[in-house]
Amino acid sequence: MRAARTAYPLTWRIMDVLEAFAAFVWPTSFRRAIPYLLLAPALLLVGLLVLGLIQIGDLSLRTLDTSTFLLSENYTLANYRKALTEPLFVVVATRSLTGSLIVTVVTLIFAFPYAYLMVRTRSAGLRKFLLIALFLPFFIGQVVRAYGWLIILGNQGMVNEALGLIGVAPLRLLYNYPAVLFGLVQYMLPFAVLMLAPALTAIPEELETAAASLGANWVHSFIHVVLPLARPGLVGAGLVVVTLSLTDFAMPAILGGGSQDFIANAIYDQFFRTSDQGLGATLALMLVALGSLLVGIVFTLFGAGTLAMGRARQ
Amino acid sequence: MITSTSKSVILWGFVSIALIVLSAPTIVVLGSSLTAGNMITFPPEGLSLKWYAAILRATDLRDAFLRSVFVSAVCTIVAIPAGTFAGIALAKYAVRFEKAIQVYLLLPFTIPLIGSGIGLMLIFGNAGVLGQLWPVGIACCVINLPFMIWAVTASAASLDPDLELAAANCGAGPLQTFLYVTLPAVTPGIISGSLLMFILALNEFLVSLLLVDARIVTLPVQIYNSIRSIITPDLAAISVVFIACAVAAIFLLDRLVGLDIFLKSK
């Protein structure tokens, strides 16, 4: 009896029962369905977003009756006409688009050297320091970071107090367009570096050495070797930064102080201030369309870059 | 390789600016939370821990923090199985319509947060669950799910399929192979993914703002509501809680899987 127990331990018994159970509820002939079964929970969760978009689409076709504050029963395209012609929305859309482009360029200019140094440095300590300096703000969240900038840049903030000590009159550093863009660049830097780093790791260092031994100085080898090979990373990073800054809410709301609204702030106002859910839904749907269009264009032109998941990535 | 002097000067110039810009808010918030004055001033009026004592007494801040932790827990508990299974399926099986499924699973990233947030607000509103906390957790899980799937696919892709065949050859059933070979191989991915999900949900602001009402505000929303009125040092002290959570997450991430995992070329 005792010998039998050591030869057939308890864990094996449990495993065998579980295997038998698994084989009973899921016979081998069903094997082909396994990947789809594994995917089901994720597909269902993302399905909530699709349902949400359908709801938004439905709302966007109803107009608000200003006398009863009810949404119309029948569908019209009036909201879309209003969204495209209303000067305020045109101003907000232009501001967000130019802003996100400026933020992307500036972010990539600073993210590239950061990622490059992080990947290429020989010192493990420096690499860890750079990684920690990157992850700390990434994990702290937008509101706390914006709060830090309020303390630094406010009218009685650190910069102005320091300027006051040397006799310079206080500057208005907050609640303007540059403040919002600055906040967005800081918010986007970790995303951009983390998208760029794997692409730079994939570039063999020997290529740069080879370019140097053939007489290229570092500027040439950077322009002709590193930059072209880093394209997948640049595409991924640029895409993430453009879409996230175009659709950001917190930085324009906190550092713009209500005067520098981006599209997301305008949508929020339609839902919670003006209570015109139809118009808000229209703007939201147009923003979704714009974002998808951007992603679609970049994907078809350059491929998915570092954004692809699973086997397609290899 | 950094040899040329001009190259390292330019490189370090950009990196130093980036480092200052990245760290300034964190350092300033930490410093301000230690002020002895009743206002945030520069230079600070002496050191004291009185604002930490103040936030310990402030039940509204503590409740908001506990609600945020609950939301993150719901998010992570839902994300672990959903993301792990999806990641394994994408990395190991030839799935029909793989391209389409990839695009579909990237929807949380391609749909702007304000769009996702409002869509989920309408869905949860129709279902009559708005005003509870768990839908906020589900929402945070949905919008960040690709992070979890990425983390798992990265680990699963590095698992040699021959190992699973070898296990089967030695008499292990499909379930045993999964539990003893596949799952341990993707564990680093599950750990880094779930840490990411937890910390991102803890900090999630816009979707929380759309889904909570005044009775169940989460901590980021509470801070946002307060900084629009007046900036007092107790907000800096409560913000330090976020910084502490971030430091803990980075430490765990580094200990369990190593931060270098994010530098690996895929």
mmCIF file of N, CA and C in Angstrom, chain A residues 150 152-164 166-176 179:
data_model
loop_
_atom_site.group_PDB
_atom_site.id
_atom_site.type_symbol
_atom_site.label_atom_id
_atom_site.label_comp_id
_atom_site.label_asym_id
_atom_site.label_seq_id
_atom_site.Cartn_x
_atom_site.Cartn_y
_atom_site.Cartn_z
ATOM 1 N N LEU A 150 1.472 72.824 -11.785
ATOM 2 C CA LEU A 150 0.778 73.980 -11.220
ATOM 3 C C LEU A 150 1.628 74.617 -10.127
ATOM 4 N N ILE A 152 4.895 74.443 -9.863
ATOM 5 C CA ILE A 152 6.118 75.029 -10.417
ATOM 6 C C ILE A 152 5.822 76.306 -11.201
ATOM 7 N N LEU A 153 4.778 76.265 -12.032
ATOM 8 C CA LEU A 153 4.579 77.352 -13.004
ATOM 9 C C LEU A 153 3.548 78.387 -12.582
ATOM 10 N N GLY A 154 2.821 78.159 -11.478
ATOM 11 C CA GLY A 154 1.740 79.068 -11.097
ATOM 12 C C GLY A 154 2.211 80.487 -10.836
ATOM 13 N N ASN A 155 1.226 81.409 -10.688
ATOM 14 C CA ASN A 155 1.580 82.816 -10.481
ATOM 15 C C ASN A 155 2.400 83.014 -9.213
ATOM 16 N N GLN A 156 2.080 82.246 -8.164
ATOM 17 C CA GLN A 156 2.930 82.269 -6.974
ATOM 18 C C GLN A 156 3.798 81.010 -6.932
ATOM 19 N N GLY A 157 4.046 80.456 -8.118
ATOM 20 C CA GLY A 157 4.774 79.191 -8.174
ATOM 21 C C GLY A 157 6.266 79.369 -8.038
ATOM 22 N N MET A 158 6.971 78.246 -8.085
ATOM 23 C CA MET A 158 8.408 78.258 -7.849
ATOM 24 C C MET A 158 9.162 79.131 -8.836
ATOM 25 N N VAL A 159 8.846 79.005 -10.127
ATOM 26 C CA VAL A 159 9.595 79.758 -11.128
ATOM 27 C C VAL A 159 9.414 81.252 -10.905
ATOM 28 N N ASN A 160 8.162 81.664 -10.677
ATOM 29 C CA ASN A 160 7.914 83.086 -10.492
ATOM 30 C C ASN A 160 8.497 83.622 -9.196
ATOM 31 N N GLU A 161 8.457 82.807 -8.131
ATOM 32 C CA GLU A 161 9.069 83.247 -6.868
ATOM 33 C C GLU A 161 10.575 83.404 -7.058
ATOM 34 N N ALA A 162 11.172 82.444 -7.793
ATOM 35 C CA ALA A 162 12.617 82.518 -8.029
ATOM 36 C C ALA A 162 12.951 83.744 -8.871
ATOM 37 N N LEU A 163 12.115 84.015 -9.878
ATOM 38 C CA LEU A 163 12.341 85.199 -10.704
ATOM 39 C C LEU A 163 12.188 86.460 -9.866
ATOM 40 N N GLY A 164 11.231 86.434 -8.920
ATOM 41 C CA GLY A 164 11.000 87.580 -8.048
ATOM 42 C C GLY A 164 12.226 87.895 -7.209
ATOM 43 N N ILE A 166 15.257 87.656 -8.078
ATOM 44 C CA ILE A 166 16.232 88.432 -8.833
ATOM 45 C C ILE A 166 15.575 89.636 -9.496
ATOM 46 N N GLY A 167 14.360 89.972 -9.040
ATOM 47 C CA GLY A 167 13.748 91.224 -9.438
ATOM 48 C C GLY A 167 13.027 91.221 -10.776
ATOM 49 N N VAL A 168 12.588 90.039 -11.229
ATOM 50 C CA VAL A 168 11.829 90.002 -12.472
ATOM 51 C C VAL A 168 10.338 89.911 -12.132
ATOM 52 N N ALA A 169 9.510 90.679 -12.815
ATOM 53 C CA ALA A 169 8.075 90.672 -12.563
ATOM 54 C C ALA A 169 7.517 89.288 -12.909
ATOM 55 N N PRO A 170 6.457 88.833 -12.173
ATOM 56 C CA PRO A 170 5.892 87.501 -12.433
ATOM 57 C C PRO A 170 5.432 87.345 -13.884
ATOM 58 N N LEU A 171 5.718 86.179 -14.440
ATOM 59 C CA LEU A 171 5.273 85.884 -15.801
ATOM 60 C C LEU A 171 4.025 85.008 -15.715
ATOM 61 N N ARG A 172 3.177 85.111 -16.742
ATOM 62 C CA ARG A 172 1.998 84.254 -16.767
ATOM 63 C C ARG A 172 2.372 82.986 -17.522
ATOM 64 N N LEU A 173 2.763 81.954 -16.759
ATOM 65 C CA LEU A 173 3.282 80.735 -17.393
ATOM 66 C C LEU A 173 2.208 79.677 -17.584
ATOM 67 N N LEU A 174 1.070 79.839 -16.916
ATOM 68 C CA LEU A 174 0.043 78.803 -16.960
ATOM 69 C C LEU A 174 -1.160 79.275 -17.758
ATOM 70 N N TYR A 175 -2.075 78.340 -18.001
ATOM 71 C CA TYR A 175 -3.346 78.642 -18.651
ATOM 72 C C TYR A 175 -3.154 79.259 -20.026
ATOM 73 N N ASN A 176 -2.117 78.814 -20.740
ATOM 74 C CA ASN A 176 -1.976 79.217 -22.134
ATOM 75 C C ASN A 176 -1.580 77.994 -22.967
ATOM 76 N N ALA A 179 1.767 76.106 -22.273
ATOM 77 C CA ALA A 179 1.726 75.317 -21.044
ATOM 78 C C ALA A 179 1.093 73.956 -21.307
#
